Amino acid sequence: MDKKNVKLRIYGMTCDDCVATVTRGLKEQDGVLDVKVSLKEGVGDVMLDGEKVKPEDLLKNRVFSKPSHYKAIITDQ
Amino acid sequence: MKNEIQKFDLVILGRGAAAFSAAIKASEMSDGGMTIAMVGTGPLGGTCVNVGCVPSKYLLEASHAVFNPSHPRMLGIFETSVKHDFSEVMNGLRSYVAHARDAKYAQVIESYSNVKLFNGLGKFVDRKTVMIVGQDGKESATVLGSNILIATGSSPTAPPIEGLSDAGFLTSDTIWNLEDLPGSFAIIGGGAIGLEIGQALLHFGSKVTIIEALDSLLPQTEPEIGYALRAGLEKEGMKFYLRARVSRVSKSANGKSIHIITHNGEEIVEADELIVATGRKANTEFLNLAAAGVDTDPRGLVLTANTMKTSAPGIYSAGDCVSKKLFLETLAAREGVVAVSNMFGEDMKIDYDSATWAVFTNPQVAGVGMTENEFSKKNGSCSCRVFSLENLTKASIIGETEGIIKITVDPKDNRIVGMHIMAPNATDIITEGAYAVKNRYTIDDVIATSHIFPSFSEGIKLASQSFIRDMSKMACCVE
């Protein structure tokens, strides 16, 4: 396993339900090991298995795809 | 005291078309949540609005308004001299540029509270950090970007010609400050900028001589069009020296002497004023791109993939500082959108093949896709037709038949791969070519599509029909 920590800036979250939706969406992605999302900071901290998923693939997660209004960019990897 | 580092989701180096396009797209995609630093010097809006497309089109339109009434094209319409004041025209031009800059850039960016403007030149410290250097040469701020977009544009260059600096010259950056119209101009460079400015000055009444190193005009287009445009401009009084090399420039009693080497040996062109329009260089020298690991080509242009990603992760580039074939405001804006979309994880690619380009002379020249020569070189064969506007009813009615529509198709399936037009409104009707090339339409698709009669757009239909029938044996409106 190639463990990697990826930091995301997440746009569009306004409440705890949003945090739960984004967290659940990311956790369901194959290769994602752990997710911590902060509403206050608008960021996500994702631990992933680099052998299964690339950091850029997180941005293609269904939770960041239309018609979802959440969007994200990678801030650090 | 050392400046505290300010963090942003996106740092944009530049403040022209690519930069604005990217900032607005990023703001839209993040619903105004993305924090953006926009770093640059000079007036907001960059080249296009300040010293490019906008003032040059203003000057051309004003010059045509002076020239055309004294050169009527229809029977019974008599020559009329238009009263004008060049100095007032230039005041109007500068006033319009200021208005366009304010309305389309300054006021627009003010409405985005997530965008912070920094005055100064950006210089990479590392892959994420940019130092901003003020006019005094001192560090005024330091910004850190999760993503960075290099959109610093380009500037006019002058070739190393003996005596050129001492004699002095104008460029497409400085000509807009003219107050009075010199009696004669020599223009070094017969590309789009030289020809547009040259025709505008000619139409206002100056004598204009173009000095070009190549043996033809506008090498990006079909040779028939370059030749026809030259013939038309010569008919208006423009003088050309092609395959000419400038060896020396010197001041003379009333202006400047441009010493040129042609097949006739050395000749001297005398002119009141000299314009250098030989090309532009990328504004990348100051960026310290090596510190960020961003690769450039030998001309200093930033190398990108078609996603606008550079060699450095998290760093993108857009606009005239990018290594490519066409340098256009419209492409710059599109590249900004592509870069930002990919920051958000999309798989967007820039499409250069269906990008339209134009020269706003009268008649105008516009093109999209490959020329006959380009397609033949790549594929070994091609099929093409040249349609003269002499066969177009609308052109005949208004007496402006000096034009050509040339279409190149892939002979395997008749799909249109290139369209090049010289016509009074080529810049408008070329969009049909863009749709055709982008969507891989065939000439049959164009023929089967309704076109207004009589119109210039009908010329595209007739040019398509010329692949399948002899136009000299065709009546009006045959489908």
XYZ file of C-alpha atoms in Angstrom:
556
model
C 0.000 0.000 0.000
C 1.226 3.485 -0.932
C -0.355 5.707 1.720
C -0.770 9.356 0.730
C -2.312 12.364 2.405
C -4.144 14.774 0.083
C -5.559 18.117 1.151
C -8.596 19.482 -0.644
C -10.215 22.909 -0.677
C -13.939 22.212 -0.889
C -16.481 24.788 -2.083
C -20.235 24.823 -1.589
C -20.557 23.390 1.928
C -22.934 25.375 4.146
C -23.980 23.010 6.936
C -23.175 19.774 8.770
C -25.304 17.814 6.316
C -22.998 19.050 3.537
C -20.001 17.813 5.516
C -21.660 14.434 5.942
C -22.529 14.210 2.231
C -19.015 15.107 1.090
C -17.390 12.814 3.658
C -19.608 9.885 2.703
C -19.001 10.462 -1.011
C -15.234 10.492 -0.580
C -15.190 7.488 1.749
C -17.137 5.424 -0.793
C -14.390 5.971 -3.392
C -12.203 2.925 -3.936
C -8.745 3.484 -2.433
C -9.809 6.161 0.040
C -8.768 5.129 3.551
C -9.874 8.040 5.733
C -11.564 11.418 5.327
C -11.776 14.437 7.609
C -13.813 17.420 6.384
C -13.992 20.822 8.079
C -16.971 23.069 7.406
C -15.305 26.045 9.080
C -12.123 25.806 7.008
C -13.798 24.496 3.874
C -11.130 21.835 3.553
C -10.836 18.082 3.392
C -7.999 15.864 4.589
C -7.983 12.578 2.675
C -5.783 9.562 3.329
C -5.631 7.305 0.281
C -3.899 4.275 -1.141
C -1.805 5.635 -4.000
C -1.801 2.225 -5.670
C -5.593 2.341 -6.054
C -6.464 5.980 -6.535
C -4.653 9.076 -7.762
C -5.154 12.393 -5.926
C -6.715 13.917 -9.092
C -9.318 11.133 -9.100
C -10.764 12.558 -5.887
C -11.903 15.601 -7.891
C -13.866 13.283 -10.195
C -15.753 11.793 -7.225
C -19.511 11.839 -7.820
C -19.906 14.231 -4.900
C -17.991 16.854 -6.923
C -19.693 16.066 -10.257
C -22.819 17.654 -11.716
C -25.583 17.976 -10.601
C -23.809 18.239 -7.219
C -22.947 21.834 -6.367
C -19.853 20.879 -4.380
C -16.523 21.541 -6.063
C -12.943 20.918 -4.961
C -9.359 21.599 -5.858
C -6.205 19.946 -4.555
C -4.227 22.254 -2.299
C -1.499 19.851 -1.279
C -0.491 16.270 -2.029
C 10.288 43.864 7.946
C 9.550 40.713 5.965
C 6.075 40.516 4.386
C 3.767 37.871 5.763
C 2.895 35.235 3.172
C -0.715 35.567 1.981
C -2.401 32.296 0.998
C -4.783 31.938 -1.950
C -6.540 29.049 -3.648
C -5.390 30.447 -6.987
C -2.648 32.906 -7.873
C -2.948 34.372 -11.383
C 0.139 36.037 -12.818
C -1.158 38.552 -15.338
C -4.217 40.744 -15.740
C -5.209 40.383 -19.375
C -7.812 38.325 -21.216
C -6.561 34.904 -20.046
C -6.267 36.105 -16.452
C -9.756 37.637 -16.355
C -11.320 34.662 -18.068
C -9.693 32.305 -15.557
C -10.612 34.434 -12.527
C -14.260 34.659 -13.573
C -14.529 30.944 -14.415
C -12.891 29.986 -11.104
C -15.254 32.297 -9.232
C -18.264 30.799 -11.016
C -17.182 27.202 -10.415
C -16.586 27.823 -6.712
C -19.671 30.026 -6.330
C -17.408 32.888 -5.323
C -15.590 30.766 -2.760
C -12.191 30.537 -4.409
C -9.705 33.062 -3.074
C -7.774 34.515 -6.000
C -4.756 36.785 -6.203
C -4.322 38.573 -9.529
C -0.789 39.887 -9.922
C 0.434 42.221 -12.632
C 1.496 45.606 -13.872
C 0.140 47.946 -16.520
C -3.478 48.783 -17.230
C -6.135 46.175 -16.445
C -7.209 44.087 -19.405
C -3.772 43.560 -20.917
C -2.932 43.840 -24.595
C -6.327 43.323 -26.258
C -8.345 46.165 -24.812
C -5.490 48.618 -24.247
C -3.110 48.307 -27.191
C -4.424 45.452 -29.319
C -7.740 44.440 -30.841
C -9.803 47.310 -29.473
C -7.780 50.395 -30.503
C -6.699 48.858 -33.801
C -10.296 48.087 -34.811
C -11.371 51.573 -33.730
C -8.635 53.125 -35.873
C -9.480 50.904 -38.857
C -13.205 51.669 -38.695
C -12.536 55.409 -38.448
C -10.118 55.234 -41.372
C -12.641 53.343 -43.537
C -15.253 56.004 -42.715
C -12.858 58.576 -44.178
C -11.689 56.493 -47.134
C -14.814 54.768 -48.429
C -16.918 57.845 -49.362
C -14.079 59.061 -51.553
C -13.903 55.645 -53.254
C -17.513 54.770 -54.141
C -18.132 51.362 -55.678
C -21.594 51.752 -57.197
C -22.706 53.507 -60.366
C -24.208 56.930 -59.650
C -22.603 57.326 -56.254
C -20.124 60.184 -56.426
C -16.868 60.739 -54.609
C -17.338 62.625 -51.381
C -14.594 64.056 -49.247
C -15.129 63.453 -45.528
C -14.043 66.213 -43.182
C -12.060 64.806 -40.317
C -9.534 65.687 -37.656
C -6.986 62.931 -37.000
C -6.114 64.353 -33.612
C -9.779 64.208 -32.569
C -10.079 60.675 -33.911
C -7.152 59.653 -31.705
C -8.744 61.384 -28.709
C -11.908 59.418 -29.424
C -9.911 56.212 -29.697
C -8.165 56.734 -26.352
C -11.431 57.704 -24.721
C -13.120 54.552 -26.031
C -10.246 52.359 -24.835
C -10.504 53.906 -21.356
C -14.259 53.291 -21.370
C -13.881 49.669 -22.536
C -11.170 49.007 -19.953
C -13.310 50.454 -17.184
C -16.573 48.768 -18.218
C -15.201 45.375 -19.190
C -12.333 44.949 -16.733
C -12.048 47.418 -13.822
C -15.729 47.418 -12.890
C -16.059 43.707 -13.563
C -13.237 42.678 -11.258
C -14.523 44.989 -8.528
C -17.690 42.922 -8.467
C -15.712 39.808 -7.507
C -14.946 40.218 -3.809
C -12.959 36.973 -3.832
C -10.342 38.445 -6.192
C -7.549 40.572 -4.759
C -5.438 42.675 -7.138
C -1.707 43.074 -6.572
C 0.322 45.686 -8.463
C 3.758 44.399 -9.304
C 5.698 41.740 -11.128
C 5.434 38.180 -9.884
C 8.587 36.148 -9.392
C 8.558 32.476 -8.401
C 10.329 31.620 -5.155
C 9.315 27.975 -5.447
C 6.510 25.912 -6.996
C 3.848 27.449 -4.760
C 5.265 30.787 -3.683
C 5.445 34.022 -5.676
C 7.203 37.172 -4.584
C 5.618 40.389 -5.870
C 8.068 43.111 -6.785
C 6.837 46.687 -6.952
C 7.873 49.476 -9.307
C 10.647 50.440 -6.876
C 12.197 47.004 -7.367
C 11.430 45.976 -3.803
C 9.320 43.083 -2.595
C 5.829 44.398 -1.912
C 4.114 41.125 -0.976
C 4.497 37.368 -1.101
C 1.626 35.089 -2.088
C 1.214 31.336 -1.906
C -1.137 29.587 -4.310
C -2.616 26.097 -4.174
C -2.749 26.481 -7.946
C -0.945 29.057 -10.057
C -1.823 30.293 -13.555
C 0.869 31.982 -15.634
C -0.912 34.431 -17.948
C 1.617 37.212 -18.354
C 1.088 37.733 -22.087
C 3.607 39.132 -24.521
C 5.199 42.401 -25.652
C 6.348 43.783 -29.007
C 9.946 43.077 -29.914
C 12.323 44.868 -32.241
C 15.015 43.084 -34.236
C 18.653 44.033 -33.640
C 18.969 46.500 -36.525
C 21.838 48.966 -36.600
C 20.669 52.478 -35.743
C 17.077 51.454 -34.965
C 17.092 52.508 -31.319
C 18.802 55.815 -32.048
C 16.422 56.657 -34.881
C 13.413 55.788 -32.746
C 10.304 53.886 -33.769
C 6.713 53.173 -32.860
C 5.216 49.793 -32.031
C 1.681 48.493 -31.598
C 2.077 49.510 -27.931
C 2.955 53.146 -28.597
C 1.226 54.178 -31.820
C -2.000 54.971 -29.943
C -0.346 58.062 -28.466
C -0.047 59.727 -31.896
C -1.535 63.225 -31.980
C -0.862 64.194 -35.579
C -0.750 62.061 -38.692
C 2.726 61.851 -40.238
C 2.777 62.159 -44.005
C 4.476 58.823 -44.518
C 5.174 55.618 -42.654
C 7.539 52.733 -43.164
C 6.393 49.578 -41.419
C 8.832 46.749 -40.800
C 6.733 43.584 -40.735
C 3.907 42.564 -43.055
C 1.941 40.449 -40.605
C -1.530 41.120 -39.258
C -0.479 44.049 -37.058
C 1.573 45.778 -39.755
C -1.132 45.375 -42.401
C -4.009 46.522 -40.177
C -2.231 49.608 -38.860
C -0.772 50.228 -42.323
C -4.157 50.236 -44.042
C -5.683 52.471 -41.358
C -2.911 55.051 -41.776
C -3.167 54.747 -45.568
C -6.922 55.378 -45.449
C -6.340 58.502 -43.337
C -4.043 59.787 -46.071
C -0.491 58.761 -45.170
C 1.840 57.093 -47.612
C 2.632 53.613 -46.305
C 5.470 51.264 -47.215
C 5.576 47.730 -45.835
C 8.951 45.980 -45.542
C 8.619 42.226 -45.101
C 11.319 39.560 -44.862
C 9.149 36.774 -46.321
C 8.194 36.573 -49.988
C 4.450 36.664 -49.290
C 1.935 38.168 -46.904
C 0.142 36.239 -44.156
C 1.888 32.869 -44.520
C -0.689 31.304 -42.176
C -3.335 31.594 -44.871
C -3.734 30.289 -48.396
C -1.233 31.803 -50.874
C -4.086 32.943 -53.156
C -5.403 35.102 -50.326
C -2.017 36.577 -49.416
C -1.507 37.469 -53.082
C -5.011 38.941 -53.501
C -4.728 41.023 -50.344
C -1.401 42.423 -51.469
C -2.873 43.290 -54.882
C -5.801 45.052 -53.242
C -3.622 47.054 -50.885
C -1.270 48.002 -53.710
C -4.274 49.235 -55.678
C -5.085 51.518 -52.747
C -1.518 52.874 -52.846
C 0.340 50.790 -50.289
C 3.899 49.982 -51.314
C 5.538 46.635 -50.548
C 9.090 45.400 -50.334
C 8.958 41.607 -49.930
C 11.985 39.394 -49.284
C 13.595 42.533 -47.949
C 16.041 42.692 -45.069
C 16.562 45.902 -43.136
C 20.297 46.492 -42.779
C 20.318 49.881 -41.100
C 18.094 52.701 -39.941
C 19.205 56.296 -39.627
C 17.692 59.675 -38.934
C 17.227 61.938 -41.932
C 16.351 65.603 -42.299
C 12.604 65.026 -42.134
C 12.289 61.569 -40.670
C 13.972 58.235 -41.017
C 15.949 56.399 -43.669
C 15.465 52.655 -43.754
C 18.215 50.859 -45.628
C 16.974 47.601 -47.067
C 18.548 44.766 -49.027
C 16.364 43.321 -51.766
C 17.021 41.323 -54.915
C 17.806 44.710 -56.474
C 20.605 45.342 -54.004
C 20.475 48.093 -51.378
C 17.541 50.472 -51.491
C 16.556 53.260 -49.116
C 13.016 53.885 -47.941
C 12.450 57.401 -46.636
C 9.584 57.951 -44.206
C 8.452 60.504 -41.659
C 7.809 57.781 -39.109
C 8.780 54.162 -38.608
C 6.716 51.355 -37.100
C 8.259 48.046 -36.073
C 5.782 45.165 -36.198
C 8.053 42.153 -36.473
C 6.727 40.043 -33.645
C 6.222 39.680 -29.920
C 8.021 37.969 -27.074
C 6.570 36.209 -24.054
C 6.606 38.148 -20.795
C 8.325 35.343 -18.906
C 11.830 36.675 -18.340
C 11.137 38.047 -14.883
C 9.146 35.057 -13.605
C 12.129 32.918 -12.519
C 10.354 29.888 -13.964
C 13.314 27.635 -13.163
C 12.547 27.997 -9.449
C 9.106 26.533 -10.086
C 10.263 23.825 -12.511
C 8.253 25.286 -15.399
C 9.740 24.441 -18.805
C 9.808 26.881 -21.727
C 10.618 26.609 -25.414
C 13.720 28.335 -26.860
C 11.687 31.551 -27.322
C 10.759 31.679 -23.635
C 7.162 30.590 -24.235
C 5.706 28.294 -21.576
C 5.322 24.673 -22.647
C 1.943 23.187 -21.793
C -0.092 20.081 -22.492
C -3.465 20.599 -24.190
C -4.896 20.721 -20.664
C -2.855 23.924 -20.135
C -0.833 22.112 -17.446
C 2.845 23.026 -17.394
C 5.735 20.754 -16.442
C 5.234 21.735 -12.770
C 2.342 20.172 -10.812
C -0.299 22.734 -9.855
C 0.999 25.324 -12.325
C -0.961 26.095 -15.484
C -0.462 28.636 -18.254
C -2.777 30.480 -20.653
C -2.624 33.261 -23.206
C 0.120 34.756 -25.322
C 2.918 33.465 -23.059
C 2.055 29.855 -24.042
C 4.061 28.015 -26.700
C 1.662 27.498 -29.649
C 0.946 28.539 -33.226
C -1.884 31.066 -32.892
C -1.770 34.009 -30.492
C -5.296 35.329 -30.097
C -7.328 37.035 -27.400
C -10.131 34.543 -27.942
C -7.785 31.596 -27.510
C -6.264 33.174 -24.405
C -9.686 33.433 -22.811
C -10.517 29.831 -23.749
C -7.195 28.585 -22.392
C -7.958 30.328 -19.093
C -11.248 28.427 -18.879
C -9.563 25.118 -19.771
C -6.860 25.642 -17.127
C -9.340 26.450 -14.359
C -11.720 23.626 -15.296
C -8.847 21.171 -15.022
C -7.891 22.551 -11.598
C -11.347 21.330 -10.550
C -10.665 17.856 -11.924
C -12.356 18.124 -15.297
C -10.716 16.666 -18.396
C -10.960 19.688 -20.640
C -8.616 20.150 -23.582
C -7.931 23.196 -25.723
C -9.012 22.811 -29.340
C -6.595 24.689 -31.557
C -7.800 22.990 -34.756
C -11.085 24.903 -34.923
C -9.739 28.215 -33.627
C -10.582 31.102 -35.932
C -8.145 33.909 -36.636
C -8.586 37.174 -38.500
C -6.920 40.184 -40.053
C -9.208 43.212 -39.991
C -8.034 44.889 -43.165
C -10.647 45.770 -45.752
C -11.337 43.271 -47.212
C -10.906 41.206 -44.100
C -9.058 37.907 -43.983
C -10.065 35.062 -41.683
C -9.281 31.402 -41.403
C -9.882 28.198 -39.530
C -8.243 24.796 -39.745
C -5.648 23.659 -42.221
C -4.591 25.176 -45.510
C -4.397 23.037 -48.638
C -0.631 22.811 -48.225
C -0.813 21.847 -44.544
C -3.332 19.071 -45.157
C -1.436 17.740 -48.190
C 1.841 17.643 -46.280
C 0.213 15.722 -43.452
C -1.930 13.344 -45.478
C -0.367 13.150 -48.911
C -3.387 14.474 -50.788
C -6.367 16.747 -50.391
C -9.228 18.277 -52.264
C -9.904 22.003 -52.337
C -11.780 24.692 -54.241
C -11.192 28.414 -54.617
C -14.375 30.432 -55.019
C -14.048 34.010 -56.245
C -16.410 36.670 -54.910
C -16.802 37.777 -58.522
C -19.302 34.902 -58.715
C -21.233 36.034 -55.643
C -24.326 38.189 -56.261
C -24.092 40.166 -53.012
C -20.453 41.063 -53.692
C -21.326 42.133 -57.246
C -24.196 44.329 -56.061
C -22.022 46.328 -53.665
C -19.022 46.263 -55.973
C -16.694 44.516 -53.564
C -15.694 41.439 -55.489
C -12.013 41.341 -54.500
C -12.259 38.241 -52.377
C -11.852 34.515 -52.164
C -13.342 31.638 -50.226
C -11.133 28.568 -50.204
C -12.302 25.325 -48.670
C -10.125 22.273 -48.108
C -11.701 18.877 -47.508
C -10.445 15.424 -46.663
C -10.907 13.552 -49.970
C -11.707 10.334 -48.077
C -15.028 11.595 -46.744
C -15.472 15.207 -47.935
C -15.214 16.528 -44.380
C -14.153 20.170 -44.212
C -10.704 20.503 -42.634
C -9.995 24.133 -43.423
C -11.656 27.317 -44.617
C -9.901 30.566 -45.494
C -11.767 33.674 -46.536
C -10.958 37.116 -47.890
C -14.163 39.143 -47.946
C -15.522 42.442 -46.585
C -17.003 40.580 -43.586
C -14.754 37.515 -43.457
C -14.483 37.843 -39.673
C -18.223 37.249 -39.331
C -18.786 34.492 -41.874
C -15.724 32.439 -40.854
C -17.763 31.161 -37.892
C -19.529 28.815 -40.329
C -16.105 27.377 -41.092
C -15.418 26.977 -37.375
C -18.613 24.981 -36.896
C -17.752 22.881 -39.944
C -14.198 22.077 -38.838
C -15.118 21.557 -35.170
C -18.093 19.305 -35.902
C -16.524 17.586 -38.929
C -19.245 18.692 -41.337
C -19.017 17.646 -44.984
C -19.547 19.936 -47.970
C -22.928 18.187 -48.363
C -23.890 19.328 -44.852
C -23.132 22.924 -45.853
C -24.957 22.639 -49.179
C -28.020 21.174 -47.461
C -28.132 24.066 -44.987
C -30.176 27.164 -45.770
C -28.168 30.291 -46.606
C -29.643 33.757 -47.213
C -29.634 35.049 -50.799
C -28.041 37.438 -51.555
C -25.454 37.424 -48.777
C -21.752 36.828 -48.226
C -22.555 33.698 -46.222
C -24.068 32.299 -49.424
C -20.506 32.372 -50.754
C -19.615 29.515 -48.400
C -22.464 27.450 -49.799
C -21.389 28.241 -53.367
C -17.772 27.404 -52.535
C -19.025 24.039 -51.237
C -21.137 23.524 -54.366
C -18.076 24.197 -56.517
C -16.783 20.785 -55.401
C -19.659 19.095 -57.235
C -20.532 21.302 -60.201
C -19.161 23.860 -62.644
C -20.080 27.245 -61.171
C -20.056 28.914 -64.580
C -23.031 26.742 -65.550
C -25.019 27.402 -62.395
C -27.971 29.762 -62.068
C -28.778 31.604 -58.849
C -30.142 29.557 -55.976
C -29.516 26.071 -57.373
C -29.545 23.606 -54.497
